PDB file of C-alpha atoms in Angstrom:
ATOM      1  CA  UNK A 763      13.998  -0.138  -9.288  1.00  0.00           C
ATOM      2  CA  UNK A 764      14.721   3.411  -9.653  1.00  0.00           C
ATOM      3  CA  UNK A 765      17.136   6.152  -8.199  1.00  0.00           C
ATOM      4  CA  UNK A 766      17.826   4.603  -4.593  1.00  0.00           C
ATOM      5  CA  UNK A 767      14.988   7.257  -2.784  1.00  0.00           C
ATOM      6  CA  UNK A 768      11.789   5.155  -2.813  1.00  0.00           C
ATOM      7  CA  UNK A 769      14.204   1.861  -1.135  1.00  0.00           C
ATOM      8  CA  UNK A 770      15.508   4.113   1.101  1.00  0.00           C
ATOM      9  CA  UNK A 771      12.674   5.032   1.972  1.00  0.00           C
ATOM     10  CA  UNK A 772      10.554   1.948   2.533  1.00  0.00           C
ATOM     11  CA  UNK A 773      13.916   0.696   4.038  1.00  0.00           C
ATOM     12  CA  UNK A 774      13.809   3.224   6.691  1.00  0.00           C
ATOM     13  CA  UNK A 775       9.519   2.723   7.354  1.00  0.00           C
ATOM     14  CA  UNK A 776      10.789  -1.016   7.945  1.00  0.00           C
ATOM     15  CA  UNK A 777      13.096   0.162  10.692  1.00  0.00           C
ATOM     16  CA  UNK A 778      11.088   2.164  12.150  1.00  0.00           C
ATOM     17  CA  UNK A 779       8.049  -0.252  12.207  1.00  0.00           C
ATOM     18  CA  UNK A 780      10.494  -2.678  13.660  1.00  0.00           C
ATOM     19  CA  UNK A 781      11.438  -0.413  16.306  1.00  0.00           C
ATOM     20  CA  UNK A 782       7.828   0.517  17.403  1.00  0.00           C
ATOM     21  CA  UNK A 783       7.135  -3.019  17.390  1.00  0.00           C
ATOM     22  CA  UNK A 784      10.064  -3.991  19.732  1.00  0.00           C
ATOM     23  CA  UNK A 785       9.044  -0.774  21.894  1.00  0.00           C
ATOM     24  CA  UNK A 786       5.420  -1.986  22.732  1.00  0.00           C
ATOM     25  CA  UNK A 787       2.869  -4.254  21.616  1.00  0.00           C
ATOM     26  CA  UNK A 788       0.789  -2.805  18.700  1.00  0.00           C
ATOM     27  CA  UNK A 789      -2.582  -1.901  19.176  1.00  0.00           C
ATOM     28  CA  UNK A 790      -4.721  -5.143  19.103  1.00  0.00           C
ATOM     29  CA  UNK A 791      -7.843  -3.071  16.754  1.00  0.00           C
ATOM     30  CA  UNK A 792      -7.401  -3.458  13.382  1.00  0.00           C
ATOM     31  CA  UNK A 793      -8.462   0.539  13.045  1.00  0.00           C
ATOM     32  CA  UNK A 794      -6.168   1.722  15.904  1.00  0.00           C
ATOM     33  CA  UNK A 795      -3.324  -0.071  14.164  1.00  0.00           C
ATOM     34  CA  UNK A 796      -3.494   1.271  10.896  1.00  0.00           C
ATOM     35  CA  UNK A 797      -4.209   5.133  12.483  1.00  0.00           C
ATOM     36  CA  UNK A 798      -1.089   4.292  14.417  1.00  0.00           C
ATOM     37  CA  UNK A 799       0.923   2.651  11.235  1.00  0.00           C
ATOM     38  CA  UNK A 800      -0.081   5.933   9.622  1.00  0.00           C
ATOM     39  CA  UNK A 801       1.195   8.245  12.272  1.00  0.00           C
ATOM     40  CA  UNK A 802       3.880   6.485  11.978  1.00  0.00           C
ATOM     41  CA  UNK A 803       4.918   6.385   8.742  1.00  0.00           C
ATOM     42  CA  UNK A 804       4.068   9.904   8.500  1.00  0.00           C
ATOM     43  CA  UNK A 805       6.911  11.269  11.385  1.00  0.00           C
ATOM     44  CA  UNK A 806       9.229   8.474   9.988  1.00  0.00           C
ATOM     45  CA  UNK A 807       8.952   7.313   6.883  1.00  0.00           C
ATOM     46  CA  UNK A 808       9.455  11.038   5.176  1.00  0.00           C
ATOM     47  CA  UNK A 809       9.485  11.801   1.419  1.00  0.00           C
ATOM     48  CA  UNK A 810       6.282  11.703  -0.484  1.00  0.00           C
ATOM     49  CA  UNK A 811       6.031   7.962  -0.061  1.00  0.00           C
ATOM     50  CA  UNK A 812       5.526   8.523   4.093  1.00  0.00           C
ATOM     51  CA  UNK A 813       2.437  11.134   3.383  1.00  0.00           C
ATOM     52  CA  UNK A 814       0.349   8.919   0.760  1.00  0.00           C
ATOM     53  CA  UNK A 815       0.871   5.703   2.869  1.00  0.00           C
ATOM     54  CA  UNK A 816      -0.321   7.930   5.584  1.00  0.00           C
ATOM     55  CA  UNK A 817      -2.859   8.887   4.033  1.00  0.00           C
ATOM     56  CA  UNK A 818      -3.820   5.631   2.429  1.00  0.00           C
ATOM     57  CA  UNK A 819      -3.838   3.899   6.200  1.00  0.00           C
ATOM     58  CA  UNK A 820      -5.864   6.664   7.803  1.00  0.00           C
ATOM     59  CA  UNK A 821      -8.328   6.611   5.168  1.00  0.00           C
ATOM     60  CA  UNK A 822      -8.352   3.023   5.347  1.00  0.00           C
ATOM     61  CA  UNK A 823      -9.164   2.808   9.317  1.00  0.00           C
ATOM     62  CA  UNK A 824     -12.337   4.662   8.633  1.00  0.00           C
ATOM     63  CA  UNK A 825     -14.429   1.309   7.607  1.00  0.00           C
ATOM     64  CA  UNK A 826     -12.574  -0.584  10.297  1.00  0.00           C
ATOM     65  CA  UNK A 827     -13.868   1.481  13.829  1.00  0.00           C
ATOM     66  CA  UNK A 828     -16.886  -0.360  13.926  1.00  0.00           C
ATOM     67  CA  UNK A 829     -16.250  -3.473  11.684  1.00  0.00           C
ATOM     68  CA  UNK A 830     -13.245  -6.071  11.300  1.00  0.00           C
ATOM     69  CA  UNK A 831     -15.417  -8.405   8.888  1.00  0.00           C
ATOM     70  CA  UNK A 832     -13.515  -9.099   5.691  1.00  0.00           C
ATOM     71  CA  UNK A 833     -16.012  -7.306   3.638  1.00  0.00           C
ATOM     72  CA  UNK A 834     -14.774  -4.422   5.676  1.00  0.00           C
ATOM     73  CA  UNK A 835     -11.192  -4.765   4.593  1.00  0.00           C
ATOM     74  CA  UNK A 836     -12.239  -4.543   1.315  1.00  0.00           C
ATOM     75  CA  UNK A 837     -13.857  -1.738   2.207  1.00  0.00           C
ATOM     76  CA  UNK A 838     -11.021  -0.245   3.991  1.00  0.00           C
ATOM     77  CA  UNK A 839      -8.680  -0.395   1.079  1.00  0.00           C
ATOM     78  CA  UNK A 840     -10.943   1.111  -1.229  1.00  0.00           C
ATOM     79  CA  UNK A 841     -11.190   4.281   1.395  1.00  0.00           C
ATOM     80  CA  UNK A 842      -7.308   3.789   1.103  1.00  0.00           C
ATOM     81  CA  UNK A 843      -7.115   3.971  -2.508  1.00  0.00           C
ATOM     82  CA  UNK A 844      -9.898   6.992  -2.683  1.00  0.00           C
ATOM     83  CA  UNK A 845      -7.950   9.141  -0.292  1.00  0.00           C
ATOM     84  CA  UNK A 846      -4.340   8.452  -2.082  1.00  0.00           C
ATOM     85  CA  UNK A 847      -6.105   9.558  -5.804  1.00  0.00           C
ATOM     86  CA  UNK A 848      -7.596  12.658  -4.168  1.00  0.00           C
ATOM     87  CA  UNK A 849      -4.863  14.298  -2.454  1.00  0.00           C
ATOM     88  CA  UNK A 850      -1.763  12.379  -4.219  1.00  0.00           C
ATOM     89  CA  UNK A 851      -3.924  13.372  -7.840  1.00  0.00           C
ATOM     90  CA  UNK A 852      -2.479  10.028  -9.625  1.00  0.00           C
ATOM     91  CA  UNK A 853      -5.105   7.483 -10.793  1.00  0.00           C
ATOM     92  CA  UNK A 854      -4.456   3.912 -11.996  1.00  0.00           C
ATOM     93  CA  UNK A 855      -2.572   3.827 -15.250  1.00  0.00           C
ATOM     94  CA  UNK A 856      -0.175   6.707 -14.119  1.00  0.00           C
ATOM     95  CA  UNK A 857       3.051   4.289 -13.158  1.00  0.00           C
ATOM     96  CA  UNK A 858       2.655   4.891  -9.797  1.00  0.00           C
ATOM     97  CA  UNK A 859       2.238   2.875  -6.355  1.00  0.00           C
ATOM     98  CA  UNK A 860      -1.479   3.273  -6.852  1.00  0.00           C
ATOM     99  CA  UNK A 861      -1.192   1.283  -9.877  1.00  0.00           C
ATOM    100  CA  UNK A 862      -0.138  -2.036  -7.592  1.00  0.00           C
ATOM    101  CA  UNK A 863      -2.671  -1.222  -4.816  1.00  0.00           C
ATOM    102  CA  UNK A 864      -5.817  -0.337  -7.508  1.00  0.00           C
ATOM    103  CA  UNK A 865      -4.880  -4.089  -8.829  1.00  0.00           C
ATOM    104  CA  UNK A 866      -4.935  -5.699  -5.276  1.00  0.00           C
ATOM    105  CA  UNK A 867      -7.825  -3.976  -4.452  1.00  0.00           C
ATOM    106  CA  UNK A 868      -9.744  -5.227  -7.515  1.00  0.00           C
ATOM    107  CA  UNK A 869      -8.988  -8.689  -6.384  1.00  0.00           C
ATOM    108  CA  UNK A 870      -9.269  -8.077  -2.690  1.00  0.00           C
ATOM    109  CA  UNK A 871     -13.312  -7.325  -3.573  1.00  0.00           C
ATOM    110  CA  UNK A 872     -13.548 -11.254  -3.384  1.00  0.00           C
ATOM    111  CA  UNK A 873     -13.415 -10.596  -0.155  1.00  0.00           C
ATOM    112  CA  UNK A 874     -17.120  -9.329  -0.379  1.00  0.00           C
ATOM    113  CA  UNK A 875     -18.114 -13.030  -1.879  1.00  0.00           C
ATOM    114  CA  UNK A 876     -19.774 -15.443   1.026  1.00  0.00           C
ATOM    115  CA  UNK A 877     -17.139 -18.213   2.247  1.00  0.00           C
ATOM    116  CA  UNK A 878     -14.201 -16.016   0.981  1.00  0.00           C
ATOM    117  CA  UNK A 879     -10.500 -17.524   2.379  1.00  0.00           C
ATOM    118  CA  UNK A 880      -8.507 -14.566   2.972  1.00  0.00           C
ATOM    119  CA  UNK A 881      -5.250 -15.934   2.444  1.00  0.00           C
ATOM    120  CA  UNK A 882      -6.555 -17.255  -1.105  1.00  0.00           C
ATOM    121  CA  UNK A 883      -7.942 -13.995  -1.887  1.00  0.00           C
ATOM    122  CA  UNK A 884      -4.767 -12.137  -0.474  1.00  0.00           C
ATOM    123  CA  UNK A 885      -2.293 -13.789  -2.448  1.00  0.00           C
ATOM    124  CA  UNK A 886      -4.263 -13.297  -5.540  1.00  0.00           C
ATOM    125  CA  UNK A 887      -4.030  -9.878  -4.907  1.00  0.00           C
ATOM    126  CA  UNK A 888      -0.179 -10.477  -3.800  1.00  0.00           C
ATOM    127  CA  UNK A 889       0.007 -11.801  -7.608  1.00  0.00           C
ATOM    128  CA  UNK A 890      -2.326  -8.714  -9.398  1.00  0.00           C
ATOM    129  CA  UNK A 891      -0.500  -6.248  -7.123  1.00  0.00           C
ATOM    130  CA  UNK A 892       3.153  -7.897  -8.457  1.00  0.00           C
ATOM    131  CA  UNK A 893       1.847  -7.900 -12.403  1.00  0.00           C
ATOM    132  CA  UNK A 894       0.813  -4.383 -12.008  1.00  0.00           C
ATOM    133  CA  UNK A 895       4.081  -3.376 -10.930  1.00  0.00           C
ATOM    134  CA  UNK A 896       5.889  -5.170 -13.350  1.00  0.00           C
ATOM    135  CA  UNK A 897       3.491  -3.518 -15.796  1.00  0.00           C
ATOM    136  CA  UNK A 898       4.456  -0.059 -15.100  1.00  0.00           C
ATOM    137  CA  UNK A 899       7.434  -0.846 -17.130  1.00  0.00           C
ATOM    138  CA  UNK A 900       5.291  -0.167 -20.309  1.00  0.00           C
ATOM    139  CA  UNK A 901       3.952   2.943 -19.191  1.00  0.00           C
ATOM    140  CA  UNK A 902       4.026   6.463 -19.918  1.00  0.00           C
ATOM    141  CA  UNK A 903       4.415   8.482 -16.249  1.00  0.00           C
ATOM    142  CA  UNK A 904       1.550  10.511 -15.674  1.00  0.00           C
ATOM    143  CA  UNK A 905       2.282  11.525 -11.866  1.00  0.00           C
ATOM    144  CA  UNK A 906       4.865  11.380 -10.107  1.00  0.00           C
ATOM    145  CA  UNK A 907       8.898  11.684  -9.784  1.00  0.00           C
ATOM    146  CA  UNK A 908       8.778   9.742 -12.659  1.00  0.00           C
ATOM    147  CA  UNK A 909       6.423  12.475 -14.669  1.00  0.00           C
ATOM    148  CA  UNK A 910       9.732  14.239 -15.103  1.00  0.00           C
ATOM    149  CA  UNK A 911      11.435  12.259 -16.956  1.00  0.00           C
ATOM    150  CA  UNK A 912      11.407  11.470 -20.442  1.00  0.00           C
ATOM    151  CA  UNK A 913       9.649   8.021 -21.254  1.00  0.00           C
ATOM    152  CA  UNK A 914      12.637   6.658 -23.194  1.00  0.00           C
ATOM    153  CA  UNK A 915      14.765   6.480 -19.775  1.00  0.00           C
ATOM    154  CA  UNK A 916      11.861   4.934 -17.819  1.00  0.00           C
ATOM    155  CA  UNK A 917      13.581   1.268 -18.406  1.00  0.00           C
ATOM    156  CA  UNK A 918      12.638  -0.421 -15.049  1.00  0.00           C
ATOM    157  CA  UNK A 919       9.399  -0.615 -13.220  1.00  0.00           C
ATOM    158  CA  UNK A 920       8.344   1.838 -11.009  1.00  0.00           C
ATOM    159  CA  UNK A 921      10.196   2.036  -7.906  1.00  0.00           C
ATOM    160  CA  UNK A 922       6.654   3.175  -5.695  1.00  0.00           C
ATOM    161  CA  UNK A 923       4.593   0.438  -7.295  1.00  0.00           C
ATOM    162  CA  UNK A 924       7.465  -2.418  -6.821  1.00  0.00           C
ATOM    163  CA  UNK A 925       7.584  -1.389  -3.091  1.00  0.00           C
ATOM    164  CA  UNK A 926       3.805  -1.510  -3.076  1.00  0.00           C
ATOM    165  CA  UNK A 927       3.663  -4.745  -4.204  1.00  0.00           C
ATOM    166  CA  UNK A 928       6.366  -6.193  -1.670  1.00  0.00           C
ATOM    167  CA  UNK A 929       4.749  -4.464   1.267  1.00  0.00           C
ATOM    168  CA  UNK A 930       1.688  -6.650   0.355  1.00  0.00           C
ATOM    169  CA  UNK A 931       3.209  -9.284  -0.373  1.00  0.00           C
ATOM    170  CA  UNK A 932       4.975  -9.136   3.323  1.00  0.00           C
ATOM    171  CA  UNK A 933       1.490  -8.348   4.910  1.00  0.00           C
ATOM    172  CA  UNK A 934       0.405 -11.967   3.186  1.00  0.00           C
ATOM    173  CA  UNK A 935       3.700 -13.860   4.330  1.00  0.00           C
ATOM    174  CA  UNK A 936       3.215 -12.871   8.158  1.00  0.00           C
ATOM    175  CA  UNK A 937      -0.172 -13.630   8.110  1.00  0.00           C
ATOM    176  CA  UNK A 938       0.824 -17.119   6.814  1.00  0.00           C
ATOM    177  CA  UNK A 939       3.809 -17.940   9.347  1.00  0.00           C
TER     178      UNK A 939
END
């Protein structure tokens, strides 16, 4: 969906989070995992990508240290989302990555709701996350690699929110299998 750099790059977080996985057992505490995803992704992952999911994940552990509810995770990805507009200065509507994980997020606030199924409620935000991306086709670049480019060659998706979108989509399909 782009120029090759944002698959590379998610291609070679996958490795590595394959490798660390094979290496030891991940920590068991959901905010120990993500602060360990995050340092992760940070020495791996590279590019601009690796420092806003790194951000996103350590922001997102916050809520998690003394909770694991799933009003928390709700929570946790709004603290994800926060931290990726302030230092990574794109907001939703900017064809970015943040424009996938601002739509999951609005639908992952069912998770708030008494009696909410979190499989039901993640693969809502599997599909809001996926129409987002497919969205940013539309839409002018307002942060971004993209930002540098003139509209008129900006024929695909974004590449960032595309990845986005599978990355939650694989987070629903292993929590299903």
């Amino acid at each position: 969906a782009g120029d090759g750099d944002c698959g590379h790059t998610h291609a070679r977080a996958a490795r590595a989070i394959q490798e660390w996985v094979r290496a030891r057992p991940p920590p068991a505490a959901p905010a120990q995992l993500l602060s360990a995803l995050a340092d992760l992704l940070l020495e791996k992952m590279g590019g601009s990508s690796g420092v806003l999911y790194g951000l996103f994940l350590t922001a997102a552990a916050w809520p998690l240290h003394n909770r694991n509810d799933l009003p928390t995770w709700a929570d946790a990805m709004d603290a994800g989302i926060e931290a990726m507009q302030r230092y990574g200065g794109a907001a939703p509507g900017d064809r970015t990555m943040l424009d996938s994980l601002w739509a999951a997020a609005q639908a992952l606030h069912a998770l708030r709701s008494p009696g909410a199924d979190l499989l039901q409620v993640l693969a809502t935000a599997v599909q809001s996350a996926e129409a987002a991306a497919e969205a940013t086709r539309h839409m002018e670049a307002g942060a971004g690699r993209a930002s540098y480019i003139s509209s008129a060659q900006l024929l695909q998706p974004d590449p960032g929110a595309v990845a986005a979108a599978a990355v939650l989509k694989a987070v629903l399909e292993g929590l299903r299998s």
